[in-house]
XYZ file of C-alpha atoms in Angstrom:
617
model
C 117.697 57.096 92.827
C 119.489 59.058 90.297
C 121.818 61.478 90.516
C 119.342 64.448 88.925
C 115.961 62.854 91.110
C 118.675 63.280 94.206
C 119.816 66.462 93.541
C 116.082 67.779 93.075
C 114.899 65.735 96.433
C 117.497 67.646 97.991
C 116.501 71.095 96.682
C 112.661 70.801 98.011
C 114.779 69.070 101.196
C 116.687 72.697 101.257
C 113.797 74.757 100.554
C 111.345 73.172 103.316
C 114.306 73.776 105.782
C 114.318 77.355 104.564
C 110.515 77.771 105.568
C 111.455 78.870 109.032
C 114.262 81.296 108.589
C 112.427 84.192 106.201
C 112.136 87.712 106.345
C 108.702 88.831 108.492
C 107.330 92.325 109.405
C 103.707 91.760 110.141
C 103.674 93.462 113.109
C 105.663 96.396 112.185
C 108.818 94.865 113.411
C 111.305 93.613 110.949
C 112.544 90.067 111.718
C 114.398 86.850 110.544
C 113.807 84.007 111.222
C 111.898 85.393 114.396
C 114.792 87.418 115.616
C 114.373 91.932 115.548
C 116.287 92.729 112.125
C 117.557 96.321 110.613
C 117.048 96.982 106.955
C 119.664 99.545 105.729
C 120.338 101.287 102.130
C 122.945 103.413 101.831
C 124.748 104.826 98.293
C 127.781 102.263 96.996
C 128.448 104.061 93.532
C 127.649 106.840 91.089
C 124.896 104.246 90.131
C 124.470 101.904 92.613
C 122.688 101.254 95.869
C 123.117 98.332 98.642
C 120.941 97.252 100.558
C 121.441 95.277 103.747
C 119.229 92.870 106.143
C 120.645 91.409 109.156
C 119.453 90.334 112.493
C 120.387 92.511 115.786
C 122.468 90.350 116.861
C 125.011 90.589 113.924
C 125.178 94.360 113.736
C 128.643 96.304 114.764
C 130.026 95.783 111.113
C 128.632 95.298 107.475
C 128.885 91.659 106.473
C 132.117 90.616 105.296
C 132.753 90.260 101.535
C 136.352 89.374 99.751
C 134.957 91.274 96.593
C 135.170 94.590 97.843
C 137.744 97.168 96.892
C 141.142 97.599 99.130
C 140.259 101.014 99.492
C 136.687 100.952 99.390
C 135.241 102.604 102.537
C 131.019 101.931 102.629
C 129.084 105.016 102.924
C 126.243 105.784 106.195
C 122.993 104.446 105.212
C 120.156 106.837 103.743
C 117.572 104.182 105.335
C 118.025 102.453 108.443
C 114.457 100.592 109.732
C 113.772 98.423 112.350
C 110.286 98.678 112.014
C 107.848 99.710 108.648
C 103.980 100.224 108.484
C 103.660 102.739 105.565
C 105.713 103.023 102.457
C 109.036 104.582 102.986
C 110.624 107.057 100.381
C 113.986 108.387 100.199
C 116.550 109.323 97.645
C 120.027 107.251 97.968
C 122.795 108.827 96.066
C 121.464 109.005 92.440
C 118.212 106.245 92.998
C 115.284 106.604 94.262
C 114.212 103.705 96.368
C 110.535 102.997 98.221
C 110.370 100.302 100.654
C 107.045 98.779 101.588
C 105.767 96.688 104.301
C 103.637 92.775 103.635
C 105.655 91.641 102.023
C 109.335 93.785 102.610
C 110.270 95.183 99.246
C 112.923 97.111 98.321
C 111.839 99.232 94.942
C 114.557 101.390 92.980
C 114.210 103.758 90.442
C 116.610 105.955 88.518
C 116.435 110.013 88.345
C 114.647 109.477 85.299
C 111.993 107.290 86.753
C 112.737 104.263 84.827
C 111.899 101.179 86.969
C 115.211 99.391 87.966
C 114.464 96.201 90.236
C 112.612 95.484 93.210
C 113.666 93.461 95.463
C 110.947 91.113 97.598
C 111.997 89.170 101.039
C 109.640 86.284 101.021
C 108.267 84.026 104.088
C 110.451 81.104 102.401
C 113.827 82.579 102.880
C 114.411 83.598 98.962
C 114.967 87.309 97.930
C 112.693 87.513 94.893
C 113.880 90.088 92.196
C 112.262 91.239 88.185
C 113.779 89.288 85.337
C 113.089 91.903 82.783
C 112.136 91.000 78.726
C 115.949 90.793 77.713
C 118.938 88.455 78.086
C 120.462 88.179 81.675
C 124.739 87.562 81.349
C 126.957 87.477 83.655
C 127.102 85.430 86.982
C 130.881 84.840 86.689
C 132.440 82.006 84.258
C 131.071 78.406 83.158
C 128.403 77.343 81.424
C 125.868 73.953 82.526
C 126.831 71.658 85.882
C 125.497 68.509 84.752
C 127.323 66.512 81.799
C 124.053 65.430 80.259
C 123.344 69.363 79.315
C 126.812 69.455 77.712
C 125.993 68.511 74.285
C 122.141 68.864 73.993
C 121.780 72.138 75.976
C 122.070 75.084 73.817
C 125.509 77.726 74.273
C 124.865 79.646 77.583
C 124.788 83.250 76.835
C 121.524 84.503 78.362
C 121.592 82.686 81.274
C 117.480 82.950 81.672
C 115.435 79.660 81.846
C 118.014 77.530 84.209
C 118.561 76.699 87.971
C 122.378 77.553 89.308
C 123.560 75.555 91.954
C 126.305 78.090 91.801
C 129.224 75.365 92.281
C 132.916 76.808 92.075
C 134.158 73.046 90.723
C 137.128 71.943 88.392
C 135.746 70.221 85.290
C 136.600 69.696 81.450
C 133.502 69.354 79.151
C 132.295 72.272 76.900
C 132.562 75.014 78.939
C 135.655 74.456 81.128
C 135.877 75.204 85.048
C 133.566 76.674 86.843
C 134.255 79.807 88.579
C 130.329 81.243 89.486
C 129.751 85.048 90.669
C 125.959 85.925 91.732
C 126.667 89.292 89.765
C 123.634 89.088 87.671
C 123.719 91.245 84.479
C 120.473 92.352 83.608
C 120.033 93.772 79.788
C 116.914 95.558 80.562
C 118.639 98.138 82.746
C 119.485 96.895 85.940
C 122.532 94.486 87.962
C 122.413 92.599 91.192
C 125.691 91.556 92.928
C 124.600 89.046 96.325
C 127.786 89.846 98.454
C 126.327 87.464 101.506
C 125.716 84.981 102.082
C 126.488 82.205 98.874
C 123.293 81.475 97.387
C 121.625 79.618 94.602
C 119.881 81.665 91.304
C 116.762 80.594 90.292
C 116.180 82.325 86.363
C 113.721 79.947 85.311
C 110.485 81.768 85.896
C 109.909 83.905 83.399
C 109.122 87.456 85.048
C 110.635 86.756 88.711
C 114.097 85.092 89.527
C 114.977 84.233 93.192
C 118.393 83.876 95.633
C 118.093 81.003 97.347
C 120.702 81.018 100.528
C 122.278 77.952 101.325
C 121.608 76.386 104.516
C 121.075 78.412 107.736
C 123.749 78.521 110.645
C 123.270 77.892 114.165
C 121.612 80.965 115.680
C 124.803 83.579 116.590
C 125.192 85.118 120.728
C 124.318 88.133 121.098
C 127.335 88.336 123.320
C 129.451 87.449 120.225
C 132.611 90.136 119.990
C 133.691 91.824 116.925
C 136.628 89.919 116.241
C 134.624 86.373 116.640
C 131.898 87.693 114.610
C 134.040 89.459 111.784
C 136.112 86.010 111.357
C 132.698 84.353 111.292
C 131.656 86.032 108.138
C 134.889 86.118 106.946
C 135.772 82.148 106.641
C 131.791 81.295 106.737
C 130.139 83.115 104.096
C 132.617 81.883 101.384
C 133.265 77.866 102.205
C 131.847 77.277 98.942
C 133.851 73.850 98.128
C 134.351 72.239 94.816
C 132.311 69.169 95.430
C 129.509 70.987 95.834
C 128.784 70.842 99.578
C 127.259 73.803 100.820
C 128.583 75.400 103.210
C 128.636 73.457 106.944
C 127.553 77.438 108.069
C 127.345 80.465 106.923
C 124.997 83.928 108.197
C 122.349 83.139 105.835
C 120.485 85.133 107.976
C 122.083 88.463 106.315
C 121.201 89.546 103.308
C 123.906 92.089 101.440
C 123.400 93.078 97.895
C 124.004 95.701 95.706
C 121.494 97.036 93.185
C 123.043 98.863 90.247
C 121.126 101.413 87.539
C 122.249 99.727 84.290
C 120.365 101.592 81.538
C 123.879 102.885 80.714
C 126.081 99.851 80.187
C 128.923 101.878 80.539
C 128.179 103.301 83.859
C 127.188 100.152 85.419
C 130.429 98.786 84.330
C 132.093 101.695 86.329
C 130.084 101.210 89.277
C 131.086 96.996 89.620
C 134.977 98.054 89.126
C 134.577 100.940 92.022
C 133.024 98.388 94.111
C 134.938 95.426 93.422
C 138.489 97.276 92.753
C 139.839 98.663 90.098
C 141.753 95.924 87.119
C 145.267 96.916 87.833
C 147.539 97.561 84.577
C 149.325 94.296 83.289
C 152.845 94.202 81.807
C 152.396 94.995 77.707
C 154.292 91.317 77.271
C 151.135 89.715 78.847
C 149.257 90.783 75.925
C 151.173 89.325 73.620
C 151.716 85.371 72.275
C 152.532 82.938 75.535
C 153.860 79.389 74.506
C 152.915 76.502 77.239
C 155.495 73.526 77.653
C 154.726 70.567 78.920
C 157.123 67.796 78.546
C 161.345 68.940 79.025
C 162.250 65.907 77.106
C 163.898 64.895 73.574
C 165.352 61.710 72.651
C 167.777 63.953 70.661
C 168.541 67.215 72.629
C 169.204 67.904 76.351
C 166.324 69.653 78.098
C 168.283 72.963 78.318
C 168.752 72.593 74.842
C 165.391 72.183 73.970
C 164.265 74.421 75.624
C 166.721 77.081 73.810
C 165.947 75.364 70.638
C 162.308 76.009 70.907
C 162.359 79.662 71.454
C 164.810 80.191 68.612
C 162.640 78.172 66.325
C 160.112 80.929 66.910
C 162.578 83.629 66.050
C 164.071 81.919 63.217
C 160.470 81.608 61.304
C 159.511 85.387 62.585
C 156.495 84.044 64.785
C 156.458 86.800 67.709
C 156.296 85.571 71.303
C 156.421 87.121 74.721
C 156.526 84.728 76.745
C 157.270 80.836 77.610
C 155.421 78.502 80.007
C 156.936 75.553 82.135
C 154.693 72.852 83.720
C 156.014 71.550 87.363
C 156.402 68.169 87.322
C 154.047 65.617 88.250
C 151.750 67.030 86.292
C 153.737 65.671 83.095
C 157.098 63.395 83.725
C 160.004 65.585 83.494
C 158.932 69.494 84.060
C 160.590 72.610 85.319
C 160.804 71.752 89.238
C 161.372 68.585 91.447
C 157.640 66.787 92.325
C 155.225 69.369 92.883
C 154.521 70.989 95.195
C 157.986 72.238 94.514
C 160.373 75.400 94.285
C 163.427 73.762 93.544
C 164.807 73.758 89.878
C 164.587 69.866 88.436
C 168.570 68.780 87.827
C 167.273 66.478 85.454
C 166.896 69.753 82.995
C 168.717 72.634 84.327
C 171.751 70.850 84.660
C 173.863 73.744 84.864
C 172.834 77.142 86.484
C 169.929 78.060 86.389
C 170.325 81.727 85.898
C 172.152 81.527 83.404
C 169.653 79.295 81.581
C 167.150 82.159 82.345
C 169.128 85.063 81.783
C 169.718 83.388 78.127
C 166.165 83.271 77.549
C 165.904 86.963 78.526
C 168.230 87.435 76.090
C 165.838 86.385 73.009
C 163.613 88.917 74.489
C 161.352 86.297 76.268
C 160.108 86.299 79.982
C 159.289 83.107 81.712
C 156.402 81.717 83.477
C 156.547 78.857 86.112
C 153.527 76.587 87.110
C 153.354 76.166 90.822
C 150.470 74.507 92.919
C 149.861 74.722 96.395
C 150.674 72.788 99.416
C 148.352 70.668 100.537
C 145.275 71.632 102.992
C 146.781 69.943 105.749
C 150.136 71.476 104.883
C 148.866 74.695 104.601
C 146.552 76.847 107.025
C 143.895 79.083 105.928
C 145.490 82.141 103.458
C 145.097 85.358 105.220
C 146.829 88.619 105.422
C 148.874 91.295 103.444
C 152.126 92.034 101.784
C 153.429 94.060 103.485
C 151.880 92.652 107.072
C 149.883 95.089 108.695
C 150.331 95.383 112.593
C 148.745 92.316 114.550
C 148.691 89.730 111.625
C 149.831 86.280 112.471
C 152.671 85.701 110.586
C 151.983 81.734 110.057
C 152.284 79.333 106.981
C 149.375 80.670 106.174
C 150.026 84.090 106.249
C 150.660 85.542 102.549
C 153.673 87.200 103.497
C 155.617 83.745 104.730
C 154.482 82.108 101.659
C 155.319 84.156 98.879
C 159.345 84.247 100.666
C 159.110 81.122 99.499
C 159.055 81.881 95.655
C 161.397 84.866 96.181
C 165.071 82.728 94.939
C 162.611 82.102 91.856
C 162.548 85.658 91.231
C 166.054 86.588 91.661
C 166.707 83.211 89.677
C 164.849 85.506 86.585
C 161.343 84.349 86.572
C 158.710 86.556 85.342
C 155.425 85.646 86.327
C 153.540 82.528 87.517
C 150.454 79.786 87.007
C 149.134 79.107 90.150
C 147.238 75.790 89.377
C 144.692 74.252 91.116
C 143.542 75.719 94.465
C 140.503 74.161 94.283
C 139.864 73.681 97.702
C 140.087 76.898 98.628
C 136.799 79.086 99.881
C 136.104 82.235 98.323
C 137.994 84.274 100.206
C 141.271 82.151 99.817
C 140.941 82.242 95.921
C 140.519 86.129 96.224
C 143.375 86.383 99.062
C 145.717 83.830 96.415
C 145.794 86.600 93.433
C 146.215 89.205 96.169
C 149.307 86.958 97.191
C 150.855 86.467 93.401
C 150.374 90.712 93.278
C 151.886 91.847 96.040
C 154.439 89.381 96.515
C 156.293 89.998 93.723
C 156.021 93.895 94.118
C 157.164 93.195 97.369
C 160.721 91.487 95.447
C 160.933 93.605 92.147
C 159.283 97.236 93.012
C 158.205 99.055 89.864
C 157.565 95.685 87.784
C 154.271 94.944 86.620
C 153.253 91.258 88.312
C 151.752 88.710 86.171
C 150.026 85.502 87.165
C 147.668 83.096 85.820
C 144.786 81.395 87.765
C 142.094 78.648 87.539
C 140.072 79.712 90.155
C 138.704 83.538 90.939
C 135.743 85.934 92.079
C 134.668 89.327 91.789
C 137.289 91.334 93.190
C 140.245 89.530 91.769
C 140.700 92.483 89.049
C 142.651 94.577 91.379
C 145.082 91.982 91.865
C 145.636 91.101 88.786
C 142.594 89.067 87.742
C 143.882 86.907 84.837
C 141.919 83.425 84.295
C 141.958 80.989 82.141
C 138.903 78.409 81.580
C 140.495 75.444 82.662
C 141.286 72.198 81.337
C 139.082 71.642 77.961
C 138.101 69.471 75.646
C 139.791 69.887 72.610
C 136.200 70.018 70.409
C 134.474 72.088 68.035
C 131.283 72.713 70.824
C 134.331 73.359 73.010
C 135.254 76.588 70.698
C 132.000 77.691 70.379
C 131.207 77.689 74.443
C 134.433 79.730 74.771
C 132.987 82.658 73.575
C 130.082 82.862 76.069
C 132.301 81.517 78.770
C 134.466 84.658 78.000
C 132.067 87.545 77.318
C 130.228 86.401 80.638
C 133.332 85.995 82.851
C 134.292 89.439 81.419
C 131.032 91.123 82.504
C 131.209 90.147 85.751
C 134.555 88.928 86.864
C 137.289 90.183 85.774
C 138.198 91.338 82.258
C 141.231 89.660 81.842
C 140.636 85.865 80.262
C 141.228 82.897 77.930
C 141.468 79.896 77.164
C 143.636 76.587 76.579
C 144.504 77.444 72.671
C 143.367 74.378 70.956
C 141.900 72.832 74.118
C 143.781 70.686 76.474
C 142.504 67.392 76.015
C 142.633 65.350 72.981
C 139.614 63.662 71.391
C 138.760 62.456 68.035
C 137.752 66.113 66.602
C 141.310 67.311 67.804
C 142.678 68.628 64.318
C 145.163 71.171 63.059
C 141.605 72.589 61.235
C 140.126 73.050 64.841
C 143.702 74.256 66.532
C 143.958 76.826 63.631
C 140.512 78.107 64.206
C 140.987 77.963 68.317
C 144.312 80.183 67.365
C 142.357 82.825 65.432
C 140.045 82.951 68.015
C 142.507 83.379 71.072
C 144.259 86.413 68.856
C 141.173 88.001 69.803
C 140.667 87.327 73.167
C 143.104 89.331 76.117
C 145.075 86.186 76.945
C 146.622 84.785 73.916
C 148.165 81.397 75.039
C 148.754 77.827 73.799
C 148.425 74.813 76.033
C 147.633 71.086 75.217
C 148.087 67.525 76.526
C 149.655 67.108 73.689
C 152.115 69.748 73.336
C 154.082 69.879 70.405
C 150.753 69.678 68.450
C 150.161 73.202 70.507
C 153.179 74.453 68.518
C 152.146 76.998 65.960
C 154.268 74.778 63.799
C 153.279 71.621 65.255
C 151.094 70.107 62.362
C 153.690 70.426 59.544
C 156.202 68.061 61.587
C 156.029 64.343 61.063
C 155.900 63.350 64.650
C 153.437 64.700 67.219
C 156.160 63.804 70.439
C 155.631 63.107 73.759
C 151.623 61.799 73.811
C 151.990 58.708 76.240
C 149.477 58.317 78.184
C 146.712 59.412 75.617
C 143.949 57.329 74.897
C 142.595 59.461 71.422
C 145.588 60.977 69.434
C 144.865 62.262 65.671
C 145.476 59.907 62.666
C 148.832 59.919 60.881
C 146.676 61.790 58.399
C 146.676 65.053 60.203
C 150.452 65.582 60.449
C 152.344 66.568 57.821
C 150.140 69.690 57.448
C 151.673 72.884 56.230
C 148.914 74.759 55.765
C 148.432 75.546 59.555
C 151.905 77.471 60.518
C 151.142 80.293 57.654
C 147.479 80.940 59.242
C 149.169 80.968 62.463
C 152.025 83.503 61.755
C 149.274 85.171 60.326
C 147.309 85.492 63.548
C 150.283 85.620 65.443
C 151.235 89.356 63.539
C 147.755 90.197 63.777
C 147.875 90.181 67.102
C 151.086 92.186 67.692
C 150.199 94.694 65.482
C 146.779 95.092 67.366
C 148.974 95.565 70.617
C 148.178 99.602 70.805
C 144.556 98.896 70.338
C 144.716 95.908 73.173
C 147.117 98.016 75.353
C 144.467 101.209 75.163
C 141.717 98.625 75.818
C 143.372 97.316 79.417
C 143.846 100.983 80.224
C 140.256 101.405 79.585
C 139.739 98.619 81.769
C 141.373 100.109 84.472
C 140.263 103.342 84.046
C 136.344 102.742 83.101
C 135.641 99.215 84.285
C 135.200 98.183 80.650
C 136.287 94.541 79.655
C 138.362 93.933 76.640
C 136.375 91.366 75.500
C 132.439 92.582 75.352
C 129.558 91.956 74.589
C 127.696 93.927 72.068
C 125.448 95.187 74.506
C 127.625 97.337 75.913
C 128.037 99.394 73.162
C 124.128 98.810 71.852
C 121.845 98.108 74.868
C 118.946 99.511 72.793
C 119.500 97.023 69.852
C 117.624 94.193 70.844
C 119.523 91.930 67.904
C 122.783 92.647 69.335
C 121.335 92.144 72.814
């Protein structure tokens, strides 16, 4: 069988399985999967409603979701049914919203009457929901699963006509990782965020789409307390692993969504960042040029010395940078730290103090970044908790608190900000809880100072932590480039708007050029993160193609010809870029305000400014 004939036998498997655990009110009663259920609706924003199905047995507390705000306290619902005959009509907040009976449906409408989405709870399990005539974005960062869509399937801006397995995974390819957010983005006026439980998104029917829950959990006790049942949801809902396994269980027996009026992009925006937390202000050097090392060696200087020699190379041709990048080793021969997972300095390159290698840096007006990964699963309990602990947290390995002590010499060592790498086998809520960790740890240390960190993995709700992503480990190709800018309008729609890319993409293959790194570098001047990083990384260099010898590169099956070195005309269009950039810093810096203030990503799609224009739709 192949791989694609498996995966479908084991969608109709999943969808038979579902056949007993729908949404039923035939005789007035509301239930799941046979069980007496309670339908509430209740106001979440200026322009947004949520609505809420769960069995009896679950109530006491909303279901869990890490996307929510800190601060964000849910209103009392407007509509609270156990049972439903005849229509039901109420006004929630600024919607208007009908329910009916056979099947349930949930039917909202703005104050001017336009039709925003209904919402259908089928026999089969799926929540049904209208498409709309125009493109549907969104639905967090990546583009198509399967490799054999990678080069024939068509860039994946409107994400209509395709099945989502909705797999948070690490891959290269096209698009980059794969960090998936079932906040829908529809251009016809409306949104749908699915906060519980992690589902599939069916968009290939034309006029209906459909949330398909993963599998059903074992039927919860009655008896259950709040502190069980709370820790349930919490660790259940969000074991969304890598591989691709669904969840062993989850309460896909609760349905939690919120429905959002989006005639006026620019309120819906508003709405998602009130909901999922405000994006916090970055420090102004994040928005300027980042440089990415990956190999400390030279067969000519010491590794302190190269790394002084580098950043005064940049000052010495006027390029502008902010800030410098150190991989840990392991992940390249000879980097910043002993083996990773590490927070010890590597005496093979700081072979003298390493403050005062640091504080030098600082002194050419650069801060430094560190890569870091995290311990091992078995090494490491869940993530949970806050800096500063609140009373009755466990303060355990896995508690955030006890971690981040452990980067704290870093920081009075002089480092800046971090790259928190990989992570991948981390649920939902751990990937929400690690930003959280690398935001108010080091506000925790350094009071005042702006944190700054760098992940491969997020959700919804990361914004108020920070939020910054990058799209993983690419493919240094032109189809590569081109994906990037879907992959980054879409993860700023619904995400976080804080994102970028491996400048010049991080694997080498025959296209790799200093053509294709000069266009990648024009690009990422536009986008909010404006950083170079390659396997190859001397070639990442914005003077890398005029030297004679590309460096380091063992280990690499595809390097470019002799031909392409030698190049000088690819340092002047980078300077050029480089400038650009820093001279667009006011503009950028206004734009992250606005994205703190309004919700509004810095990188957007032209529908946000024209969602009548069906061209720029």
């Amino acid at each position: 069988m192949t791989r694609r004939a498996l995966h479908e036998w084991m969608m109709a498997t999943a969808l038979l399985a579902l056949a007993a655990t729908g949404c039923s009110n035939r005789a007035g009663q509301i239930t799941i999967s046979g069980e007496p259920a309670e339908l509430d609706i209740r106001p979440a924003a200026e322009h947004a409603i949520r609505v809420t199905l769960e069995p009896l047995s679950y109530k006491g507390a909303l279901p869990f979701t890490p996307s929510l705000a800190a601060d964000w306290t849910p209103a009392d619902p407007i509509i609270s049914l156990r049972e439903i005959s005849e229509p039901v009509e109420k006004t929630v907040g600024n919607l208007h919203v009908t329910v009916r009976a056979h099947p349930l449906s949930v039917e909202v409408r703005n104050a001017a009457g336009e039709p925003v989405q209904k919402l259908t709870f089928e026999d089969s399990g799926k929540v049904s929901f209208d498409i709309g005539n125009a493109p549907v974005l969104g639905m967090g960062e990546g583009g198509p699963l399967h490799r054999s869509d990678w080069e024939t399937a068509p860039i994946e801006f409107d994400r209509r006509g395709r099945f989502f397995e909705m797999r948070p995974r690490w891959q290269s390819g096209a698009y980059g990782s794969r960090n998936p957010v079932p906040l829908l983005v529809g251009t016809a006026g409306w949104g749908l965020f699915v906060a519980t439980p992690w589902v599939q998104v069916d968009l290939r029917n034309a006029d209906r789409g459909a949330f398909i829950p993963w599998h059903r959990p074992a039927k919860p006790s009655v008896a259950m307390d709040d502190t069980t049942r709370a820790a349930r949801r919490a660790r259940g809902a969000y074991t969304a692993q890598v591989q691709g396994r669904p969840p062993a269980s989850q309460p896909t027996d609760v349905f939690d969504a919120f429905v959002f009026d989006a005639h006026d992009p620019a309120a819906f925006m508003k709405d998602v960042s009130v909901i999922s937390g405000p994006a916090v202000m970055p420090p102004k050097w994040a928005l300027g040029y980042m440089q990415s090392h990956r190999e400390l060696r030279d067969a000519k200087l010491t590794p302190e010395a190269l790394i002084m020699n580098e950043i005064s190379t940049f000052r010495r041709k006027k390029i502008p940078i902010d800030a410098v990048i150190y991989l840990g080793t392991g992940f390249t021969p000879t980097g910043w730290n002993t083996e990773q997972p590490s927070f010890d300095f590597n005496p093979k390159v700081f072979t003298s103090d390493p403050k005062a290698v640091l504080d030098s840096m600082h002194d050419q007006h650069v801060k430094v970044v560190l890569h870091i990964v995290p311990w091992e699963r078995d090494k490491l309990p869940t993530l949970h908790g806050t800096i500063p602990p609140k009373p009755g947290e466990t303060l355990d390995a896995g508690h955030i608190f006890n971690y981040w002590q452990q980067h704290v010499g870093l920081v009075r060592t002089g480092v800046d900000g971090w790259w928190p790498d990989e992570g991948d086998w981390f649920d939902l809520f751990e990937r929400v809880k690690r930003h959280q960790l690398y935001y108010q740890g080091p506000l925790s240390t350094t009071p005042n100072v702006r944190p700054w960190s760098l992940h491969r993995n997020g959700y919804l709700g990361v914004a108020q932590w920070g939020g910054w992503i990058w799209s993983g480990d690419t493919q240094s190709t032109w189809k590569t480039l081109e994906g990037q800018i879907a992959v980054g309008i879409n993860h700023s729609l619904s995400l976080s708007p804080y994102w970028g890319s491996d400048l010049g993409g991080f694997y080498t293959t025959a296209e790799t050029s200093g053509e294709l790194y000069a266009r990648w570098f024009q690009f990422s001047a536009f986008t909010p993160s404006f950083r170079a990083h390659g396997r190859i990384w001397r070639l990442h260099l914005p003077w890398g193609w005029g030297l004679s010898d590309m460096g380091y590169h063992e280990g690499q099956k595809v390097v470019p010809p002799p031909s392409e070195m030698n190049n000088k005309k690819i340092e002047p269009i980078a300077r050029k870029y480089d400038d650009l950039r820093y001279q667009l810093i006011p503009y950028t810096y206004t734009l992250a305000r606005e994205a703190h203030d309004t919700g509004m990503p810095l990188m957007r799609a032209l529908w946000l400014h024209y969602p009548k224009d069906e061209h720029a739709r």
